Short mmCIF file of C-alpha atoms in Angstrom, two decimals:
data_model
loop_
_atom_site.label_atom_id
_atom_site.label_comp_id
_atom_site.label_asym_id
_atom_site.label_seq_id
_atom_site.Cartn_x
_atom_site.Cartn_y
_atom_site.Cartn_z
CA UNK H 336 9.67 18.63 12.93
CA UNK H 337 7.17 18.64 10.09
CA UNK H 338 6.76 21.27 7.40
CA UNK H 339 3.42 21.31 5.58
CA UNK H 340 3.00 22.80 2.13
CA UNK H 341 -0.32 23.40 0.45
CA UNK H 342 -0.46 22.90 -3.32
CA UNK H 343 -3.27 24.36 -5.40
CA UNK H 344 -3.80 21.40 -7.72
CA UNK H 345 -6.87 22.88 -9.43
CA UNK H 346 -8.62 19.56 -9.93
CA UNK H 347 -12.31 20.17 -10.56
CA UNK H 348 -13.50 17.31 -8.34
CA UNK H 349 -12.39 15.00 -5.53
CA UNK H 350 -8.75 13.84 -5.56
CA UNK H 351 -8.67 10.08 -5.04
CA UNK H 352 -4.97 9.27 -5.09
CA UNK H 353 -1.52 10.81 -4.86
CA UNK H 354 1.58 8.84 -5.88
CA UNK H 355 5.29 9.67 -5.69
CA UNK H 356 7.82 8.26 -8.10
CA UNK H 357 10.79 6.14 -7.00
CA UNK H 358 12.98 9.15 -6.17
CA UNK H 359 10.25 11.23 -4.55
CA UNK H 360 10.81 14.19 -6.85
CA UNK H 361 7.77 13.64 -9.08
CA UNK H 362 4.18 13.31 -8.02
CA UNK H 363 0.98 12.28 -9.80
CA UNK H 364 -2.59 13.06 -8.72
CA UNK H 365 -5.88 11.69 -10.07
CA UNK H 366 -9.42 12.83 -9.59
CA UNK H 367 -13.10 12.36 -10.33
CA UNK H 368 -12.68 15.08 -12.95
CA UNK H 369 -11.25 12.22 -15.11
CA UNK H 370 -7.80 13.79 -15.28
CA UNK H 371 -4.27 13.10 -14.06
CA UNK H 372 -1.72 15.78 -13.22
CA UNK H 373 2.04 15.28 -12.91
CA UNK H 374 4.07 17.52 -10.61
CA UNK H 375 7.84 18.05 -10.50
CA UNK H 376 9.77 19.33 -7.49
CA UNK H 377 11.73 22.36 -8.55
CA UNK H 378 15.06 23.69 -7.26
CA UNK H 379 13.06 26.31 -5.35
CA UNK H 380 11.39 23.56 -3.28
CA UNK H 381 8.01 24.17 -4.93
CA UNK H 382 5.88 21.67 -6.84
CA UNK H 383 5.19 22.67 -10.45
CA UNK H 384 2.53 21.05 -12.66
CA UNK H 385 4.29 19.73 -15.77
CA UNK H 386 1.44 17.71 -17.29
CA UNK H 387 -2.35 17.68 -17.12
CA UNK H 388 -4.55 15.53 -19.33
CA UNK H 389 -7.84 13.65 -19.43
CA UNK H 390 -7.20 9.95 -18.95
CA UNK H 391 -10.56 8.19 -18.67
CA UNK H 392 -14.29 8.68 -19.21
CA UNK H 393 -15.03 8.11 -15.51
CA UNK H 394 -13.58 8.84 -12.09
CA UNK H 395 -9.89 7.90 -11.85
CA UNK H 396 -9.41 5.89 -8.66
CA UNK H 397 -5.67 5.16 -8.56
CA UNK H 398 -2.43 6.20 -10.21
CA UNK H 399 0.96 4.50 -9.81
CA UNK H 400 4.52 4.82 -11.14
CA UNK H 401 6.66 2.07 -12.65
CA UNK H 402 10.28 1.72 -11.59
CA UNK H 403 12.41 4.34 -13.43
CA UNK H 404 14.47 1.52 -14.97
CA UNK H 405 11.54 1.15 -17.38
CA UNK H 406 11.27 4.88 -18.14
CA UNK H 407 8.72 7.43 -16.98
CA UNK H 408 5.63 5.21 -16.98
CA UNK H 409 2.30 5.64 -15.20
CA UNK H 410 -0.71 3.35 -14.83
CA UNK H 411 -4.24 4.48 -13.97
CA UNK H 412 -7.54 2.74 -13.29
CA UNK H 413 -11.05 4.07 -13.45
CA UNK H 414 -14.76 3.66 -12.90
CA UNK H 415 -15.06 3.35 -16.69
CA UNK H 416 -13.96 -0.33 -16.31
CA UNK H 417 -10.51 0.18 -17.83
CA UNK H 418 -6.91 0.56 -16.77
CA UNK H 419 -4.39 2.46 -18.91
CA UNK H 420 -0.61 2.67 -19.23
CA UNK H 421 0.97 6.04 -20.03
CA UNK H 422 4.52 6.92 -21.04
CA UNK H 423 6.24 10.28 -21.08
CA UNK H 424 7.96 11.20 -24.32
CA UNK H 425 11.44 12.50 -23.43
CA UNK H 426 12.47 15.80 -24.92
CA UNK H 427 8.96 16.74 -26.03
CA UNK H 428 7.36 19.65 -24.20
CA UNK H 429 4.99 22.47 -25.05
CA UNK H 430 5.76 26.18 -25.01
CA UNK H 431 4.42 26.33 -21.45
CA UNK H 432 6.91 23.68 -20.32
CA UNK H 433 4.29 20.92 -20.19
CA UNK H 434 5.65 17.42 -20.83
CA UNK H 435 3.87 15.11 -23.25
CA UNK H 436 2.36 11.78 -22.12
CA UNK H 437 0.93 9.21 -24.52
CA UNK H 438 -1.38 6.28 -23.89
CA UNK H 439 0.46 3.07 -24.67
CA UNK H 440 -2.41 0.68 -24.00
CA UNK H 441 -5.87 0.37 -22.53
CA UNK H 442 -6.74 -2.79 -20.56
CA UNK H 443 -10.43 -3.57 -21.06
CA UNK H 444 -10.90 -7.06 -19.57
CA UNK H 445 -12.92 -5.95 -16.55
CA UNK H 446 -16.72 -5.80 -16.69
CA UNK H 447 -16.94 -3.51 -13.65
CA UNK H 448 -15.02 -0.64 -12.09
CA UNK H 449 -11.26 -1.22 -11.85
CA UNK H 450 -10.47 -0.28 -8.26
CA UNK H 451 -6.68 -0.58 -7.99
CA UNK H 452 -3.60 -0.91 -10.18
CA UNK H 453 -0.01 -1.71 -9.09
CA UNK H 454 3.29 -2.33 -10.85
CA UNK H 455 5.27 -5.28 -9.53
CA UNK H 456 8.62 -4.95 -7.73
CA UNK H 457 11.48 -4.37 -10.18
CA UNK H 458 13.06 -7.82 -9.75
CA UNK H 459 9.91 -9.45 -11.18
CA UNK H 460 10.10 -7.47 -14.41
CA UNK H 461 7.45 -5.16 -15.82
CA UNK H 462 4.23 -6.69 -14.49
CA UNK H 463 1.01 -4.85 -13.79
CA UNK H 464 -1.73 -6.10 -11.45
CA UNK H 465 -5.29 -4.75 -11.43
CA UNK H 466 -8.26 -5.63 -9.27
CA UNK H 467 -11.92 -4.99 -9.96
CA UNK H 468 -15.29 -4.88 -8.28
CA UNK H 469 -16.17 -8.06 -10.21
CA UNK H 470 -13.87 -10.03 -7.89
CA UNK H 471 -11.01 -10.60 -10.33
CA UNK H 472 -7.31 -9.81 -10.01
CA UNK H 473 -5.67 -9.63 -13.43
CA UNK H 474 -1.93 -9.67 -14.03
CA UNK H 475 -0.44 -8.31 -17.26
CA UNK H 476 3.15 -8.40 -18.50
CA UNK H 477 5.05 -6.27 -20.99
CA UNK H 478 7.24 -8.85 -22.81
CA UNK H 479 9.21 -6.07 -24.51
CA UNK H 480 9.99 -3.11 -22.25
CA UNK H 481 10.85 -1.10 -25.36
CA UNK H 482 7.32 -1.56 -26.71
CA UNK H 483 4.76 -0.73 -24.04
CA UNK H 484 1.80 -1.09 -26.38
CA UNK H 485 1.74 -4.86 -25.78
CA UNK H 486 0.40 -6.04 -22.39
CA UNK H 487 -0.94 -9.60 -22.74
CA UNK H 488 -3.03 -10.93 -19.87
CA UNK H 489 -1.00 -13.58 -18.03
CA UNK H 490 -3.24 -14.55 -15.11
CA UNK H 491 -6.81 -13.94 -13.96
CA UNK H 492 -7.45 -14.78 -10.30
CA UNK H 493 -11.05 -15.07 -9.13
CA UNK H 494 -11.35 -13.88 -5.53
CA UNK H 495 -15.12 -14.41 -5.13
CA UNK H 496 -15.29 -11.07 -3.27
CA UNK H 497 -15.50 -7.52 -4.56
CA UNK H 498 -11.87 -6.30 -4.68
CA UNK H 499 -10.95 -2.80 -3.51
CA UNK H 500 -7.14 -2.80 -3.23
CA UNK H 501 -4.05 -4.92 -3.73
CA UNK H 502 -0.35 -4.93 -2.85
CA UNK H 503 2.76 -6.74 -4.07
CA UNK H 504 5.18 -8.20 -1.56
CA UNK H 505 8.54 -6.50 -2.29
CA UNK H 506 10.59 -9.39 -0.84
CA UNK H 507 13.24 -10.79 -3.23
CA UNK H 508 13.80 -14.01 -1.26
CA UNK H 509 10.23 -15.27 -1.36
CA UNK H 510 8.07 -16.38 -4.30
CA UNK H 511 5.93 -13.58 -5.79
CA UNK H 512 3.10 -12.74 -3.42
CA UNK H 513 -0.02 -10.56 -3.63
CA UNK H 514 -2.38 -9.37 -0.92
CA UNK H 515 -5.91 -8.44 -1.99
CA UNK H 516 -8.39 -6.47 0.10
CA UNK H 517 -12.17 -6.47 -0.27
CA UNK H 518 -14.72 -3.76 0.47
CA UNK H 519 -17.53 -6.32 0.69
CA UNK H 520 -19.98 -4.87 3.22
CA UNK H 521 -21.39 -8.21 4.37
CA UNK H 522 -19.46 -9.25 7.54
CA UNK H 523 -20.68 -12.85 7.28
CA UNK H 524 -18.36 -13.63 4.34
CA UNK H 525 -15.41 -13.80 6.76
CA UNK H 526 -11.90 -12.41 6.24
CA UNK H 527 -11.53 -9.50 3.84
CA UNK H 528 -7.82 -9.93 3.09
CA UNK H 529 -6.59 -12.81 0.91
CA UNK H 530 -2.95 -13.76 0.28
CA UNK H 531 -1.91 -15.29 -3.05
CA UNK H 532 1.43 -16.82 -3.97
CA UNK H 533 2.83 -17.69 -7.39
CA UNK H 534 3.94 -21.30 -7.89
CA UNK H 535 6.75 -21.68 -10.45
CA UNK H 536 6.08 -25.42 -10.69
CA UNK H 537 2.39 -24.98 -11.47
CA UNK H 538 2.80 -21.62 -13.26
CA UNK H 539 -0.25 -20.28 -11.47
CA UNK H 540 -1.30 -18.14 -8.50
CA UNK H 541 -2.59 -20.04 -5.49
CA UNK H 542 -4.54 -18.80 -2.51
CA UNK H 543 -2.40 -19.54 0.55
CA UNK H 544 -4.02 -17.62 3.42
CA UNK H 545 -7.03 -15.57 4.45
CA UNK H 546 -6.65 -13.01 7.25
CA UNK H 547 -9.76 -13.85 9.27
CA UNK H 548 -9.21 -11.12 11.88
CA UNK H 549 -10.21 -8.37 9.41
CA UNK H 550 -13.95 -8.51 8.69
CA UNK H 551 -14.67 -4.82 7.98
CA UNK H 552 -14.40 -3.40 4.43
CA UNK H 553 -10.74 -2.82 3.49
CA UNK H 554 -9.74 0.45 1.80
CA UNK H 555 -5.96 0.11 1.47
CA UNK H 556 -3.28 -2.51 1.99
CA UNK H 557 0.52 -2.44 1.94
CA UNK H 558 3.43 -4.81 2.56
CA UNK H 559 6.35 -3.37 4.52
CA UNK H 560 9.74 -3.33 2.77
CA UNK H 561 11.50 -6.50 3.90
CA UNK H 562 14.96 -5.49 5.10
CA UNK H 563 16.38 -8.49 6.87
CA UNK H 564 13.17 -9.74 8.46
CA UNK H 565 12.46 -13.46 8.62
CA UNK H 566 8.73 -12.73 8.25
CA UNK H 567 6.44 -10.50 6.21
CA UNK H 568 4.54 -7.52 7.61
CA UNK H 569 1.25 -6.33 6.14
CA UNK H 570 -0.63 -3.14 7.04
CA UNK H 571 -4.38 -2.96 6.45
CA UNK H 572 -6.59 0.14 6.43
CA UNK H 573 -10.17 -0.59 7.40
CA UNK H 574 -12.36 0.77 10.17
CA UNK H 575 -9.11 0.48 12.13
CA UNK H 576 -5.43 0.13 11.30
CA UNK H 577 -4.17 -3.46 11.48
CA UNK H 578 -0.58 -4.66 11.31
CA UNK H 579 -0.32 -8.36 10.47
CA UNK H 580 2.81 -10.52 10.50
CA UNK H 581 3.10 -13.59 8.26
CA UNK H 582 5.84 -15.93 9.45
CA UNK H 583 6.71 -18.74 7.01
CA UNK H 584 6.33 -22.11 8.68
CA UNK H 585 9.14 -24.64 8.64
CA UNK H 586 8.72 -27.62 6.37
CA UNK H 587 7.54 -29.96 9.14
CA UNK H 588 5.01 -27.43 10.41
CA UNK H 589 3.84 -26.69 6.87
CA UNK H 590 3.21 -30.41 6.26
CA UNK H 591 1.15 -30.64 9.45
CA UNK H 592 -0.83 -27.53 8.48
CA UNK H 593 -1.44 -28.83 4.95
CA UNK H 594 -2.73 -32.09 6.46
CA UNK H 595 -5.08 -30.14 8.73
CA UNK H 596 -6.19 -27.95 5.80
CA UNK H 597 -6.56 -30.40 2.87
CA UNK H 598 -7.81 -27.66 0.52
CA UNK H 599 -4.41 -25.96 0.59
CA UNK H 600 -2.60 -26.42 -2.77
CA UNK H 601 0.36 -28.79 -2.61
CA UNK H 602 3.76 -27.15 -2.62
CA UNK H 603 2.60 -23.69 -1.53
CA UNK H 604 3.97 -21.85 1.48
CA UNK H 605 2.13 -21.84 4.77
CA UNK H 606 2.26 -19.01 7.29
CA UNK H 607 1.69 -18.34 10.95
CA UNK H 608 -0.51 -15.24 10.93
CA UNK H 609 -0.39 -12.96 13.96
CA UNK H 610 -1.96 -9.56 14.55
CA UNK H 611 0.95 -7.43 15.74
CA UNK H 612 -1.10 -4.27 16.29
CA UNK H 613 -4.55 -2.77 15.95
CA UNK H 614 -5.32 0.94 16.31
CA UNK H 615 -8.64 2.76 16.53
CA UNK H 616 -7.18 6.22 17.23
CA UNK H 617 -8.70 7.66 14.05
CA UNK H 618 -12.19 6.84 15.44
CA UNK H 619 -13.32 6.73 11.80
CA UNK H 620 -12.66 4.96 8.51
CA UNK H 621 -8.97 4.74 7.59
CA UNK H 622 -8.43 5.33 3.87
CA UNK H 623 -4.70 5.28 3.17
CA UNK H 624 -1.60 3.71 4.69
CA UNK H 625 2.06 3.93 3.66
CA UNK H 626 5.38 2.56 4.94
CA UNK H 627 8.68 4.38 5.05
CA UNK H 628 11.54 2.96 2.97
CA UNK H 629 12.87 0.76 5.80
CA UNK H 630 9.47 -0.60 6.83
CA UNK H 631 9.80 0.68 10.40
CA UNK H 632 7.27 3.54 10.40
CA UNK H 633 3.69 3.34 9.16
CA UNK H 634 1.61 6.38 8.22
CA UNK H 635 -2.20 6.29 8.19
CA UNK H 636 -4.87 8.83 7.28
CA UNK H 637 -8.57 8.73 8.04
CA UNK H 638 -11.87 10.56 8.02
CA UNK H 639 -10.86 12.41 11.19
CA UNK H 640 -8.65 14.61 9.01
CA UNK H 641 -5.43 13.47 10.68
CA UNK H 642 -2.28 11.64 9.64
CA UNK H 643 -0.74 9.40 12.29
CA UNK H 644 2.70 7.80 12.37
CA UNK H 645 3.16 4.41 14.07
CA UNK H 646 6.32 2.68 15.20
CA UNK H 647 7.25 -0.42 17.18
CA UNK H 648 9.80 -0.45 20.00
CA UNK H 649 12.30 -3.23 20.71
CA UNK H 650 9.56 -5.29 22.37
CA UNK H 651 7.53 -5.17 19.14
CA UNK H 652 4.86 -3.07 20.81
CA UNK H 653 3.43 -0.41 18.52
CA UNK H 654 2.55 3.15 19.43
CA UNK H 655 1.63 6.43 17.80
CA UNK H 656 4.76 8.59 17.62
CA UNK H 657 3.21 11.61 15.93
CA UNK H 658 -0.14 13.08 14.91
CA UNK H 659 -0.72 15.74 12.29
CA UNK H 660 -3.89 17.52 11.33
CA UNK H 661 -4.83 17.87 7.70
CA UNK H 662 -3.53 21.45 7.62
CA UNK H 663 -0.10 20.27 8.81
CA UNK H 664 -0.36 21.46 12.40
CA UNK H 665 0.68 19.08 15.14
CA UNK H 666 -1.77 17.81 17.73
CA UNK H 667 -1.07 18.71 21.37
CA UNK H 668 1.85 16.81 22.88
CA UNK H 669 0.04 16.23 26.19
CA UNK H 670 -2.09 13.47 24.74
CA UNK H 671 0.91 11.88 23.02
CA UNK H 672 2.93 11.96 26.26
CA UNK H 673 0.13 10.25 28.16
CA UNK H 674 -0.11 7.60 25.44
CA UNK H 675 3.65 7.08 25.63
CA UNK H 676 3.54 6.56 29.41
CA UNK H 677 0.61 4.15 29.19
CA UNK H 678 2.39 2.31 26.39
CA UNK H 679 5.53 1.84 28.49
CA UNK H 680 3.51 0.51 31.41
CA UNK H 681 1.78 -2.01 29.12
CA UNK H 682 4.98 -3.12 27.47
CA UNK H 683 6.82 -3.57 30.74
CA UNK H 684 4.10 -5.40 32.59
CA UNK H 685 3.49 -7.87 29.74
CA UNK H 686 6.67 -9.87 30.42
CA UNK H 687 5.79 -10.62 34.05
CA UNK H 688 8.44 -8.35 35.62
CA UNK H 689 7.47 -5.83 38.29
CA UNK H 690 8.35 -2.20 37.61
CA UNK H 691 7.99 0.91 39.72
CA UNK H 692 7.10 4.36 38.54
CA UNK H 693 9.98 6.75 39.16
CA UNK H 694 8.72 9.77 37.25
CA UNK H 695 6.96 11.12 34.17
CA UNK H 696 8.30 11.52 30.67
CA UNK H 697 7.84 15.11 29.62
CA UNK H 698 9.38 14.87 26.15
CA UNK H 699 8.92 11.99 23.70
CA UNK H 700 12.52 12.15 22.58
CA UNK H 701 13.66 11.07 26.03
CA UNK H 702 12.68 7.52 25.07
CA UNK H 703 14.96 5.63 22.70
CA UNK H 704 12.78 3.67 20.26
CA UNK H 705 14.45 0.96 18.21
#
């Protein structure tokens, strides 16, 4: 069961991004009106605006929270070619109950619009990655978490494609990894998703893979939380929803691959890339994707005004388990039931075993999905 709540955010222009904090009890929104608003979930179950301020001199594309271990910290990026880091001052609030946020730094290295900004996973420290339309990914680090005014540039990665989005791999057992998506409109440039890995020996980021199966402009990208998997899973929002698996190759296989691909940097990981799923149910551009905390359910939203939830069964076949309209109402179950039945037929027939139809499934919860 889903409960939809409408919040009157009172932004004066388009809202480009919504971000929850680590605990899911605070929310930040950003807009073309150049402002950011912070919302707190009250004991009454309602969202209350606790901060509202102008952040940039252009449209604000993305907003993101740092891990709460580093305090209440936000980062934003904008069309004005800058990214900014903001910190909430504890204990300081106005008479109207508004909290006070201060700009700790402004990152001005980009010559074009900064299209995405992401804090690294907590185990890597306080790192901040930005990507820009000029084709650069820049990684900054706060050497002193008690002084957030210092963010020296550590790495600048040239992607040679206009960058639209990026994502950190949250895995603790693998070297730091970034996925970068491009909104380059020209299909002849090839794959629009590039994977980079950090080499401790070389102290630099190396390009390790390009996902050639995605040639349409990419709007959003996200690694699934890695809870016990032996491979990485990457979701991509483009004209369709793609789910890609990256399985690290064994040493012998990696050596053979490196020999076949002499341009691959020595000592970097190699992966077997497989497209686990591809969905065109939105029948339109897909703009945002998000994983649940266990990395088992993927949510996507598109220009059709719907949010869809996707899940794989024990055969690793993906299906849509729920559809919601933008106003929170659920789409008719008849279509979902038909999709479920067709999905079962496909999954069962793919392993070469013969099955016979014994009846219809009237309710989705009759099927146990793993």
